């Protein structure tokens, strides 16, 4: 079998060049660019197709050696929500096909699409180019709708139908965890032989242990504080309000904690959180804990690593996570994680070893777990060691090697279906 030389990645609704932590930019952005980098290091040329959201963007940007980002004009540059993007699929697909048509015949050896919108375009490219389609869901409407946060909007039926079509069209599906693989099979009728589990990775050169005193001094945090950190997009799905409500319970139970408690919220509004961008700050004032909460805009990966390293604990109270990259990154800095026992978080966090998993989203239960750790220095030290040990299981190099094997398998399966 010929090696993969050139790969087309499709990430329609969010660019890998966008700053994670706000808008639609999050873990998937990190996934796409980090995987592309590692594939390029293996000698594969990667073109990432994404929708242009600014008229000043160059049509072609070299993100790193061997990785190019192609900005496709499809719809207005600004003001187009993710829910409105299906109306631009035809224009986007046409421009992707046009870009390939300008190259010699057989330019791409495979297509890897990310999220269902991209999968629709990837399916068309697969048929036109005669190459295999590998698809990563990242999130699934049926799973999200089964675990909606209070006040959040359910995913529309059109998305569910679109996802079912992509599952049917793809030659191989990549699941982040065993649980996601089961969901693809049980909820979307994916053929088990076409689903492969490949864990995302962590850049262990960026997310690594740093002396806590040094990290706190850089960020202006007290050395002796209990720092309970949330990092991610501010929206109901990610549930940062659960952390604030738990902190309120902690302070009512033990008012003496107030002088030593700091709760940084690193990220920006996203999704349905854009409807009320000030709601989390308003909640902090309503609960009477605004004095211990710090709102920090989205930061670079290097600065985020410093925040993780400075934290006592990182809280991930999401209602659903296909993987939970924040938890993996935090553990790589030797910081334990307290996470909701949902989705991929049950794979990333080893309960009682690298952190704790909390059933449900009741503030009292979260306060109990957070308080238990900050009150027991010996337990915290043990969890720090466990977090670092757990993080070593995840690297982008391993992700790239396993993903490349999936591409080759997809080629083989496609030849069988054509034959």
XYZ file of C-alpha atoms in Angstrom:
419
model
C 0.000 0.000 0.000
C 1.348 3.419 -0.977
C 2.057 5.756 1.946
C -0.139 8.760 2.671
C 1.619 11.759 1.115
C -0.989 14.523 1.183
C -3.995 14.890 3.440
C -6.995 17.218 3.197
C -8.392 18.141 6.619
C -11.757 19.877 6.792
C -12.568 22.050 9.810
C -15.356 24.199 8.425
C -16.821 26.011 11.414
C -13.692 26.908 13.347
C -10.127 27.601 12.308
C -7.157 25.882 13.953
C -5.538 29.334 13.982
C -8.247 30.775 16.266
C -7.554 31.353 19.964
C -9.156 28.516 21.976
C -11.433 29.485 24.821
C -14.027 31.709 23.203
C -16.565 31.669 20.373
C -16.526 28.257 18.704
C -12.814 27.754 19.341
C -11.943 25.078 21.862
C -10.451 21.627 22.176
C -11.203 20.753 18.549
C -9.034 23.635 17.357
C -6.153 22.311 19.422
C -6.812 18.771 18.175
C -6.736 19.759 14.490
C -3.554 21.816 14.569
C -1.605 19.524 16.904
C -2.499 16.401 14.911
C -1.624 18.175 11.662
C 1.766 19.224 13.053
C 2.643 15.678 14.107
C 1.546 14.252 10.754
C 3.711 16.853 8.994
C 6.657 15.752 11.107
C 6.113 12.309 9.589
C 6.479 13.751 6.093
C 2.779 14.232 5.263
C 1.638 17.479 3.655
C -1.556 18.653 5.359
C -3.999 21.203 3.939
C -6.648 22.368 6.418
C -9.784 23.844 4.831
C -11.731 26.270 7.042
C -14.237 29.053 6.512
C -12.845 32.604 6.361
C -14.316 34.817 9.089
C -12.320 37.960 8.299
C -11.795 39.710 4.974
C -8.141 40.372 5.826
C -7.252 36.677 6.091
C -4.858 35.436 3.438
C -6.299 32.663 1.236
C -3.379 30.424 2.192
C -1.481 30.546 5.490
C 1.455 28.290 6.331
C 0.771 27.376 9.951
C 4.001 25.422 10.293
C 6.292 23.373 8.064
C 4.098 21.023 6.052
C 0.773 22.417 7.363
C -1.224 24.965 5.354
C -4.531 26.554 6.309
C -6.791 27.419 3.359
C -9.409 30.070 4.107
C -12.562 29.487 2.068
C -14.989 32.335 1.401
C -18.487 31.023 2.168
C -21.076 33.424 3.497
C -20.540 36.675 5.389
C -17.303 36.999 7.286
C -18.962 37.977 10.556
C -22.287 37.462 12.267
C -22.931 33.952 10.951
C -23.777 31.544 13.759
C -22.926 27.859 13.735
C -26.628 27.093 13.345
C -26.670 29.101 10.098
C -23.636 27.399 8.581
C -25.530 24.514 6.896
C -26.764 27.091 4.386
C -23.153 27.661 3.295
C -22.175 24.012 2.836
C -22.654 24.026 -0.944
C -20.515 27.129 -1.453
C -17.820 25.844 0.889
C -17.753 22.400 -0.782
C -17.543 23.970 -4.237
C -14.502 26.009 -3.222
C -12.797 22.986 -1.646
C -13.285 20.999 -4.850
C -12.048 23.941 -6.891
C -8.866 24.168 -4.813
C -8.164 20.475 -5.417
C -8.949 20.777 -9.143
C -6.090 23.258 -9.499
C -3.653 20.526 -8.429
C -2.372 17.518 -10.406
C -4.722 14.534 -10.560
C -4.697 12.477 -7.370
C -3.291 15.308 -5.232
C -4.823 14.129 -1.948
C -4.600 10.598 -0.604
C -7.282 10.910 2.107
C -9.762 13.300 3.730
C -10.108 13.763 7.498
C -13.157 15.799 8.496
C -13.892 17.239 11.941
C -17.444 17.832 13.244
C -20.555 16.949 11.284
C -20.606 20.066 9.056
C -17.132 19.226 7.794
C -18.183 15.607 7.368
C -20.844 16.661 4.857
C -18.156 18.354 2.764
C -15.731 15.480 3.308
C -18.269 12.968 1.993
C -18.609 14.913 -1.252
C -14.831 15.211 -1.623
C -14.443 11.486 -0.972
C -16.747 10.588 -3.835
C -15.298 13.175 -6.221
C -11.641 12.424 -5.508
C -11.898 8.681 -5.023
C -10.061 8.752 -1.695
C -11.136 7.496 1.759
C -12.979 9.653 4.255
C -12.033 9.460 7.938
C -14.294 11.428 10.252
C -14.027 12.641 13.858
C -17.310 13.716 15.441
C -15.859 15.579 18.470
C -19.402 16.087 19.769
C -22.712 14.398 18.903
C -26.168 15.926 18.998
C -27.888 12.865 20.460
C -25.396 12.729 23.323
C -25.618 16.473 24.014
C -29.406 16.423 23.991
C -29.422 13.627 26.551
C -27.435 15.776 28.993
C -28.579 19.363 28.501
C -27.668 21.988 31.047
C -30.530 24.037 32.500
C -31.487 26.749 30.033
C -29.346 25.346 27.213
C -30.749 24.831 23.721
C -31.195 21.303 22.312
C -29.409 20.494 19.078
C -31.760 20.607 16.063
C -33.101 17.574 14.224
C -31.264 18.725 11.091
C -27.945 18.202 12.837
C -28.926 14.707 13.977
C -29.861 13.762 10.403
C -26.624 15.284 9.123
C -24.572 13.304 11.623
C -26.315 10.080 10.648
C -25.462 10.780 7.012
C -21.796 11.364 7.833
C -21.595 8.151 9.866
C -23.007 6.275 6.886
C -20.622 7.923 4.405
C -17.316 7.697 6.289
C -14.950 4.830 5.578
C -13.631 5.038 9.144
C -14.775 6.901 12.236
C -12.319 7.988 14.919
C -13.686 8.032 18.475
C -11.825 9.778 21.279
C -12.722 7.142 23.874
C -14.282 3.713 24.243
C -17.464 5.398 25.443
C -17.679 7.556 22.317
C -17.163 4.463 20.169
C -20.089 2.771 21.910
C -22.225 5.878 21.386
C -21.454 5.890 17.666
C -22.437 2.244 17.425
C -25.493 2.308 19.689
C -26.926 5.732 18.855
C -25.881 6.115 15.211
C -25.748 2.505 14.019
C -22.095 2.773 13.023
C -20.540 -0.507 11.951
C -18.213 -1.614 14.791
C -15.498 -2.520 12.286
C -15.450 1.067 11.018
C -14.912 2.666 14.433
C -11.435 3.058 15.899
C -10.565 4.580 19.277
C -7.669 7.043 19.187
C -7.106 9.190 22.251
C -6.204 12.845 21.634
C -2.908 13.942 23.080
C -1.251 16.663 25.099
C 1.772 18.724 24.112
C 3.973 17.562 26.966
C 6.637 20.127 26.050
C 4.167 22.943 26.833
C 2.029 21.374 29.541
C 4.564 20.216 32.094
C 5.207 20.644 35.811
C 6.400 24.091 36.857
C 7.259 25.223 40.361
C 3.972 26.443 41.793
C 5.549 29.412 43.554
C 7.094 30.586 40.290
C 3.831 30.183 38.360
C 1.844 32.035 41.029
C 4.345 34.872 41.167
C 4.070 35.298 37.372
C 0.263 35.418 37.541
C -0.043 37.544 40.677
C -1.572 34.792 42.807
C -0.916 34.431 46.549
C 1.513 31.646 47.355
C -0.636 30.212 50.156
C -4.011 30.435 48.358
C -6.368 27.614 47.477
C -6.691 28.213 43.712
C -9.706 26.485 42.155
C -9.441 27.007 38.392
C -11.949 26.729 35.558
C -10.585 26.966 31.998
C -12.708 26.820 28.872
C -15.568 28.401 27.009
C -18.178 30.058 29.192
C -21.458 28.403 28.240
C -24.057 26.208 29.981
C -22.573 22.999 28.537
C -19.248 23.642 30.301
C -21.073 24.489 33.567
C -18.705 27.009 35.196
C -21.687 28.061 37.307
C -21.429 24.712 39.117
C -17.981 25.690 40.387
C -19.214 29.100 41.568
C -22.176 27.562 43.385
C -19.870 24.997 45.002
C -17.544 27.784 46.154
C -20.551 29.529 47.693
C -21.334 26.349 49.656
C -17.690 26.040 50.748
C -17.605 29.617 52.066
C -20.909 29.307 53.882
C -19.638 26.161 55.586
C -16.261 27.667 56.437
C -16.083 31.490 56.168
C -12.399 31.405 57.168
C -11.562 30.083 53.682
C -12.456 33.417 52.085
C -9.089 35.035 52.814
C -7.222 32.220 51.062
C -9.554 31.267 48.201
C -9.048 32.353 44.566
C -11.292 31.145 41.733
C -9.929 32.085 38.280
C -12.309 31.651 35.308
C -10.095 31.562 32.211
C -12.028 31.802 28.952
C -14.723 33.708 27.093
C -18.422 33.380 26.219
C -19.408 30.786 23.642
C -22.465 29.091 22.192
C -25.648 29.913 24.086
C -23.426 31.716 26.596
C -23.193 34.546 24.055
C -26.860 35.344 24.726
C -25.939 36.534 28.246
C -22.167 37.113 28.289
C -22.231 38.755 31.745
C -24.337 36.066 33.407
C -21.443 34.327 35.187
C -20.139 37.580 36.651
C -23.692 38.422 37.696
C -23.974 35.033 39.406
C -20.752 35.658 41.342
C -22.182 38.963 42.620
C -25.533 37.355 43.396
C -23.841 34.643 45.457
C -21.654 37.169 47.226
C -18.386 35.599 46.081
C -17.254 38.175 43.496
C -14.312 39.055 45.750
C -12.730 35.595 45.273
C -13.522 35.161 41.554
C -11.174 36.423 38.821
C -12.288 36.550 35.199
C -9.385 36.078 32.782
C -9.775 36.403 28.976
C -8.619 33.487 26.778
C -4.840 33.055 26.876
C -2.173 31.341 24.808
C -1.320 27.701 25.360
C 1.927 28.629 27.143
C 0.124 30.993 29.527
C -2.676 28.486 30.081
C -0.059 25.948 31.146
C 1.101 28.468 33.781
C -2.454 28.839 35.077
C -2.806 25.075 35.376
C 0.519 24.797 37.196
C -0.461 27.598 39.574
C -3.789 25.993 40.482
C -4.471 23.776 43.461
C -7.211 21.997 41.520
C -8.760 22.348 38.080
C -12.540 21.909 37.943
C -14.197 20.466 34.817
C -17.928 20.341 35.638
C -19.173 19.923 32.032
C -22.458 18.222 31.228
C -20.725 16.428 28.358
C -17.176 16.089 27.009
C -16.191 13.800 24.158
C -12.652 13.807 25.562
C -11.883 16.607 28.017
C -8.630 18.169 26.818
C -8.551 20.652 29.712
C -8.397 17.763 32.175
C -5.576 16.076 30.273
C -3.568 19.299 29.978
C -4.017 20.160 33.646
C -2.845 16.734 34.774
C 0.255 17.095 32.584
C 1.254 20.053 34.795
C 0.827 17.802 37.874
C -2.383 19.524 38.914
C -5.242 17.237 39.995
C -8.671 17.527 38.370
C -12.142 17.366 39.851
C -14.453 16.541 36.970
C -18.010 15.525 36.242
C -18.329 11.779 35.703
C -19.431 12.186 32.076
C -18.145 11.301 28.621
C -14.426 11.253 28.011
C -13.677 12.682 31.448
C -14.162 9.195 32.879
C -11.220 8.113 30.690
C -8.972 11.111 31.319
C -9.377 11.382 35.090
C -8.514 8.334 37.139
C -10.867 8.622 40.090
C -9.012 8.771 43.389
C -5.611 8.697 41.660
C -5.259 11.781 39.454
C -8.302 13.593 40.806
C -11.922 12.854 41.514
C -15.038 12.245 39.431
C -18.276 13.712 40.771
C -21.649 12.217 39.927
C -24.075 14.934 38.917
C -23.823 18.699 39.226
C -25.156 19.403 42.693
C -23.138 22.221 44.330
C -23.094 20.386 47.671
C -21.443 17.314 46.160
C -18.882 19.460 44.355
C -18.187 21.484 47.487
C -17.631 18.278 49.453
C -15.054 16.964 46.966
C -13.246 20.277 46.500
C -13.167 20.872 50.251
C -11.900 17.375 50.947
C -8.819 17.925 48.780
C -7.884 21.428 49.901
C -8.229 20.360 53.552
C -5.827 17.406 53.195
C -2.286 18.311 52.039
C -1.218 14.652 51.997
C -4.118 13.745 49.690
C -3.293 16.702 47.427
C 0.344 15.599 47.162
C -0.704 12.059 46.263
C -3.116 13.306 43.614
C -0.427 15.539 42.104
C 1.818 12.525 41.550
C -1.103 10.544 40.146
C -2.044 13.379 37.772
C 1.422 13.457 36.258
C 1.471 9.676 35.892
C -1.950 9.681 34.221
C -0.978 12.443 31.772
C 1.953 10.450 30.413
C -0.530 8.141 28.693
C -1.496 10.879 26.245
C 0.815 12.375 23.618
C 0.182 13.841 20.185
C 2.955 11.686 18.746
C 1.033 8.548 19.730
C -2.201 10.100 18.433
C -0.626 10.824 15.052
C 0.822 7.311 14.706
C -2.519 5.679 15.482
C -4.445 8.090 13.242
C -2.133 7.365 10.328
C -2.880 3.668 10.772
C -6.605 4.505 10.600
C -6.058 6.347 7.307
C -4.405 3.264 5.849
C -7.181 1.037 7.103
C -9.762 3.358 5.554
C -7.948 3.016 2.236
C -8.143 -0.742 2.466
C -11.826 -0.723 3.343
C -12.598 1.683 0.546
C -10.861 -0.510 -2.046
C -12.924 -3.485 -0.872
C -16.165 -1.510 -1.188
C -15.219 -0.262 -4.667
C -14.274 -3.774 -5.761
